[in-house]
Amino acid sequence: MTHPPALEVQQVHVTLGGTPVLRGVTLSVPRGELVALIGPNGSGKTTLLRAILGLQSIDSGQIRIFGAPVSVSSLSRVGYVPQKLELDRGFGLSVREFLALSLPETRHWLWQSHRKIDLALASSLDGLGVMPLLNRPVSRLSGGQLQRVLIAWSLLRKPELLLLDEPTAGVDTPGERSFYEMIESVHRRHKMTIILVSHDLSMVFRHAHWVFALNGVVCCQGTPEDIVRNDSLKQAYGLHLTPYHHHHTGEISHVH
Ligand code: ADP
């Protein structure tokens, strides 16, 4: 039997305050892919994410996660990294304490040695550059450091599908490149399905295997190369992109 896709969205409609925000969104994300969901501001990206996470009810249509409807049980296989976290300067936890509190097995270990906690956290933190930050107060991290900590945090529960909302929103430009490289390495290492939600096209194109362009509906989808060649999409975004060489492993190779 073939496995159902990691995510299937079929004809999803959502109206907010009288405005039809999602107007029949249909998309399917195969297991193990690293895909991007792009769209200008107001195109419904956040609304769709919220619907997938069970935070926004839908008027009609269907969302299935690994073949199952959105529920506590299917959502236990999904990790979510928020765009940003507004933290008060007074938020007193160190990175180690923040992460340890999120894991049932380390939650009660805070009075124990750091070594024991760090060992328990190590497999999720590997390659994220978070280990050197463990003693730092969460409230004093830079945007990029906080994003890394939030990704580590989302990995603690070993999700099979990871949703990353505008992952570089709080990251400075020099940090962006290494940030996407880190996401690719998380993807390889944990063999998970990743959906990057972004309005920032150029970086996403370099790293995603497949791109869905949203504008109330999925107006276009394809490989990054296909998408940059799509004139109507270029116009919609005012894009000036040049094709580049991309090493993708996806098997799908057509534009709808
Ligand atoms: P994106 O994440 O792509 O920027 P959103 O999903 O946040 O898009 O929003 C899509 C549209 O829905 C926007 O035009 C926004 O103004 C509208 N919208 C979002 N939330 C509400 C709401 N609670 N009531 C009315 N309109 C909303």
Coordinates of N, CA and C in Angstrom, one line a residue, residues 37-143:
L37 N 5.8 27.5 0.3 CA 4.4 28.1 0.0 C 4.7 29.6 0.0
I38 N 4.5 30.2 -1.2 CA 4.8 31.6 -1.3 C 3.6 32.4 -1.7
G39 N 3.6 33.7 -1.5 CA 2.5 34.5 -1.9 C 2.7 35.9 -1.3
P40 N 2.2 36.9 -2.0 CA 2.4 38.3 -1.5 C 1.6 38.4 -0.2
N41 N 1.8 39.5 0.5 CA 1.1 39.8 1.8 C -0.4 39.8 1.5
G42 N -1.2 39.1 2.3 CA -2.6 39.1 2.1 C -3.1 38.0 1.2
S43 N -2.2 37.1 0.8 CA -2.6 36.1 -0.1 C -3.2 34.8 0.6
G44 N -3.2 34.9 1.9 CA -3.8 33.8 2.7 C -2.9 32.8 3.3
K45 N -1.6 33.0 3.3 CA -0.6 32.1 3.8 C -0.8 31.8 5.2
T46 N -1.0 32.8 6.0 CA -1.2 32.6 7.5 C -2.5 31.9 7.7
T47 N -3.5 32.3 7.0 CA -4.8 31.6 7.2 C -4.7 30.1 6.9
L48 N -4.0 29.8 5.8 CA -3.9 28.4 5.4 C -3.1 27.6 6.5
L49 N -2.0 28.2 7.0 CA -1.2 27.6 8.1 C -2.1 27.4 9.3
R50 N -2.9 28.4 9.7 CA -3.7 28.2 10.8 C -4.8 27.1 10.6
A51 N -5.3 27.0 9.4 CA -6.3 25.9 9.1 C -5.6 24.6 9.3
I52 N -4.4 24.5 8.7 CA -3.6 23.2 8.8 C -3.4 22.8 10.3
L53 N -3.1 23.8 11.1 CA -2.8 23.6 12.5 C -4.1 23.5 13.4
G54 N -5.2 23.5 12.8 CA -6.5 23.4 13.5 C -6.9 24.6 14.3
L55 N -6.3 25.8 14.0 CA -6.6 27.0 14.7 C -7.6 27.8 14.0
Q56 N -7.9 27.5 12.8 CA -8.9 28.2 12.0 C -9.8 27.2 11.3
S57 N -11.1 27.4 11.6 CA -12.1 26.4 11.0 C -12.3 26.8 9.6
I58 N -12.6 25.8 8.8 CA -12.7 26.0 7.3 C -14.2 25.9 7.0
D59 N -14.6 26.7 6.0 CA -16.0 26.7 5.6 C -16.4 25.5 4.8
S60 N -15.4 25.0 4.0 CA -15.7 23.8 3.2 C -14.3 23.3 2.7
G61 N -14.3 22.0 2.3 CA -13.1 21.4 1.8 C -12.5 20.4 2.8
Q62 N -11.3 20.0 2.6 CA -10.7 19.0 3.4 C -9.2 19.2 3.6
I63 N -8.8 18.9 4.8 CA -7.3 18.9 5.1 C -7.0 17.6 5.8
R64 N -6.0 16.9 5.2 CA -5.5 15.6 5.8 C -4.0 15.6 6.0
I65 N -3.7 15.2 7.2 CA -2.3 15.1 7.6 C -1.9 13.7 7.7
F66 N -0.9 13.2 6.8 CA -0.6 11.8 6.8 C -1.9 11.0 6.6
G67 N -2.8 11.5 5.8 CA -4.0 10.7 5.5 C -5.1 10.8 6.6
A68 N -4.9 11.5 7.7 CA -5.9 11.6 8.7 C -6.4 13.1 8.9
P69 N -7.6 13.3 9.3 CA -8.1 14.6 9.5 C -7.4 15.4 10.5
V70 N -7.4 16.7 10.5 CA -6.8 17.5 11.5 C -7.3 17.2 12.9
S71 N -6.5 16.7 13.8 CA -7.0 16.4 15.1 C -5.8 16.4 16.1
V72 N -6.0 16.3 17.4 CA -4.9 16.3 18.3 C -3.9 15.2 17.9
S73 N -4.4 14.0 17.5 CA -3.5 12.9 17.2 C -2.7 13.2 15.9
S74 N -3.4 13.7 14.8 CA -2.6 13.9 13.6 C -1.6 15.1 13.8
L75 N -2.1 16.1 14.6 CA -1.2 17.3 14.8 C 0.0 16.9 15.7
S76 N 0.0 15.8 16.4 CA 1.1 15.4 17.2 C 2.3 15.1 16.3
R77 N 2.1 14.9 15.0 CA 3.1 14.6 14.0 C 3.6 15.9 13.3
V78 N 3.1 17.0 13.8 CA 3.4 18.3 13.1 C 4.1 19.2 14.0
G79 N 5.2 19.8 13.5 CA 5.9 20.8 14.3 C 5.7 22.2 13.6
Y80 N 5.7 23.2 14.4 CA 5.5 24.6 13.9 C 6.5 25.5 14.5
V81 N 7.1 26.3 13.6 CA 8.0 27.3 14.0 C 7.4 28.7 13.7
P82 N 7.1 29.4 14.7 CA 6.4 30.7 14.5 C 7.4 31.7 13.8
Q83 N 6.8 32.7 13.2 CA 7.6 33.8 12.6 C 8.5 34.5 13.6
K84 N 7.9 34.8 14.7 CA 8.7 35.4 15.7 C 8.0 35.2 17.1
L85 N 8.7 35.5 18.1 CA 8.1 35.4 19.4 C 8.4 36.7 20.1
E86 N 7.4 37.4 20.5 CA 7.6 38.7 21.2 C 7.9 38.4 22.6
L87 N 9.1 38.5 23.0 CA 9.5 38.2 24.4 C 9.8 39.5 25.2
D88 N 9.3 39.5 26.4 CA 9.6 40.6 27.3 C 11.0 40.5 27.7
R89 N 11.7 41.6 27.8 CA 13.1 41.6 28.3 C 13.2 40.8 29.6
G90 N 12.1 40.8 30.4 CA 12.1 40.2 31.7 C 11.9 38.7 31.6
F91 N 11.7 38.1 30.4 CA 11.5 36.7 30.3 C 12.8 36.0 30.8
G92 N 12.7 35.3 31.9 CA 13.9 35.0 32.7 C 14.6 33.7 32.3
L93 N 14.1 32.9 31.4 CA 14.6 31.5 31.2 C 15.9 31.6 30.3
S94 N 16.8 30.7 30.6 CA 17.9 30.5 29.7 C 17.4 29.6 28.6
V95 N 18.2 29.5 27.5 CA 17.8 28.7 26.4 C 17.7 27.2 26.9
R96 N 18.6 26.8 27.7 CA 18.6 25.4 28.2 C 17.3 25.1 29.0
E97 N 16.9 26.1 29.9 CA 15.7 25.9 30.6 C 14.5 25.9 29.8
F98 N 14.4 26.8 28.8 CA 13.3 27.0 27.9 C 13.1 25.6 27.1
L99 N 14.2 25.1 26.6 CA 14.1 23.8 25.8 C 13.7 22.6 26.8
A100 N 14.4 22.6 27.9 CA 14.2 21.5 28.9 C 12.7 21.4 29.3
L101 N 12.1 22.6 29.5 CA 10.7 22.7 29.9 C 9.7 22.1 28.9
S102 N 10.2 22.1 27.6 CA 9.3 21.6 26.6 C 9.3 20.1 26.4
L103 N 10.2 19.4 27.1 CA 10.3 18.0 26.9 C 9.8 17.3 28.2
P104 N 8.8 16.5 28.1 CA 8.3 15.8 29.4 C 9.4 15.2 30.2
E105 N 10.4 14.6 29.5 CA 11.4 13.8 30.3 C 12.5 14.7 30.9
T106 N 12.6 16.0 30.5 CA 13.6 16.9 31.1 C 12.9 17.9 32.0
R107 N 11.6 18.0 31.9 CA 10.9 19.1 32.6 C 11.2 19.1 34.1
H108 N 11.4 18.0 34.7 CA 11.6 17.9 36.1 C 13.1 17.8 36.5
W109 N 13.9 18.0 35.5 CA 15.4 17.8 35.7 C 16.1 19.1 36.0
L110 N 15.4 20.2 36.0 CA 16.1 21.4 36.0 C 17.0 21.6 37.2
W111 N 16.7 20.9 38.3 CA 17.6 21.0 39.5 C 18.8 20.0 39.3
Q112 N 18.8 19.2 38.2 CA 19.9 18.3 38.1 C 21.0 18.9 37.2
S113 N 22.0 18.1 36.9 CA 23.2 18.6 36.2 C 22.8 19.0 34.8
H114 N 23.5 20.1 34.3 CA 23.3 20.5 32.9 C 23.7 19.4 32.0
R115 N 24.6 18.6 32.4 CA 25.1 17.6 31.4 C 24.0 16.6 31.0
K116 N 23.2 16.2 32.0 CA 22.1 15.3 31.8 C 21.1 15.9 30.8
I117 N 20.7 17.1 31.1 CA 19.8 17.8 30.2 C 20.4 18.0 28.8
D118 N 21.6 18.4 28.7 CA 22.2 18.6 27.4 C 22.3 17.3 26.6
L119 N 22.5 16.2 27.3 CA 22.5 14.9 26.6 C 21.2 14.6 26.0
A120 N 20.1 14.9 26.8 CA 18.8 14.6 26.3 C 18.4 15.5 25.1
L121 N 18.9 16.7 25.1 CA 18.6 17.7 24.1 C 19.4 17.5 22.8
A122 N 20.6 16.8 23.0 CA 21.6 16.8 22.0 C 21.1 16.4 20.6
S123 N 20.3 15.3 20.5 CA 20.0 14.8 19.2 C 19.1 15.8 18.4
S124 N 18.3 16.6 19.1 CA 17.5 17.6 18.4 C 18.3 18.8 18.1
L125 N 19.3 19.1 18.8 CA 20.1 20.4 18.7 C 21.2 20.2 17.7
D126 N 21.6 19.0 17.3 CA 22.7 18.7 16.5 C 22.7 19.5 15.2
G127 N 23.8 20.2 15.0 CA 23.9 21.0 13.7 C 23.2 22.3 13.7
L128 N 22.5 22.7 14.7 CA 21.7 23.9 14.7 C 22.5 25.1 15.3
G129 N 23.6 24.8 15.9 CA 24.4 25.9 16.5 C 23.8 26.5 17.7
V130 N 23.0 25.6 18.4 CA 22.3 26.1 19.6 C 23.0 25.8 20.8
M131 N 23.8 24.7 20.8 CA 24.6 24.3 22.0 C 25.3 25.5 22.7
P132 N 26.0 26.3 21.9 CA 26.8 27.4 22.5 C 25.9 28.5 23.1
L133 N 24.6 28.4 22.9 CA 23.6 29.4 23.4 C 22.9 28.9 24.6
L134 N 23.2 27.7 25.1 CA 22.3 27.1 26.1 C 22.3 28.0 27.4
N135 N 23.4 28.6 27.7 CA 23.4 29.4 29.0 C 22.8 30.8 28.8
R136 N 22.6 31.2 27.6 CA 22.1 32.6 27.3 C 20.7 32.8 27.7
P137 N 20.3 34.0 28.2 CA 18.9 34.2 28.4 C 18.2 34.3 27.1
V138 N 17.0 33.7 26.9 CA 16.3 33.7 25.7 C 15.9 35.1 25.2
S139 N 15.7 35.9 26.2 CA 15.2 37.3 25.9 C 16.4 38.2 25.3
R140 N 17.6 37.7 25.4 CA 18.7 38.5 24.9 C 19.3 38.0 23.6
L141 N 18.6 37.0 23.0 CA 19.1 36.5 21.7 C 18.9 37.4 20.5
S142 N 19.7 37.3 19.5 CA 19.4 38.1 18.3 C 18.3 37.4 17.5
G143 N 17.7 38.0 16.5 CA 16.7 37.4 15.7 C 17.0 36.1 15.2

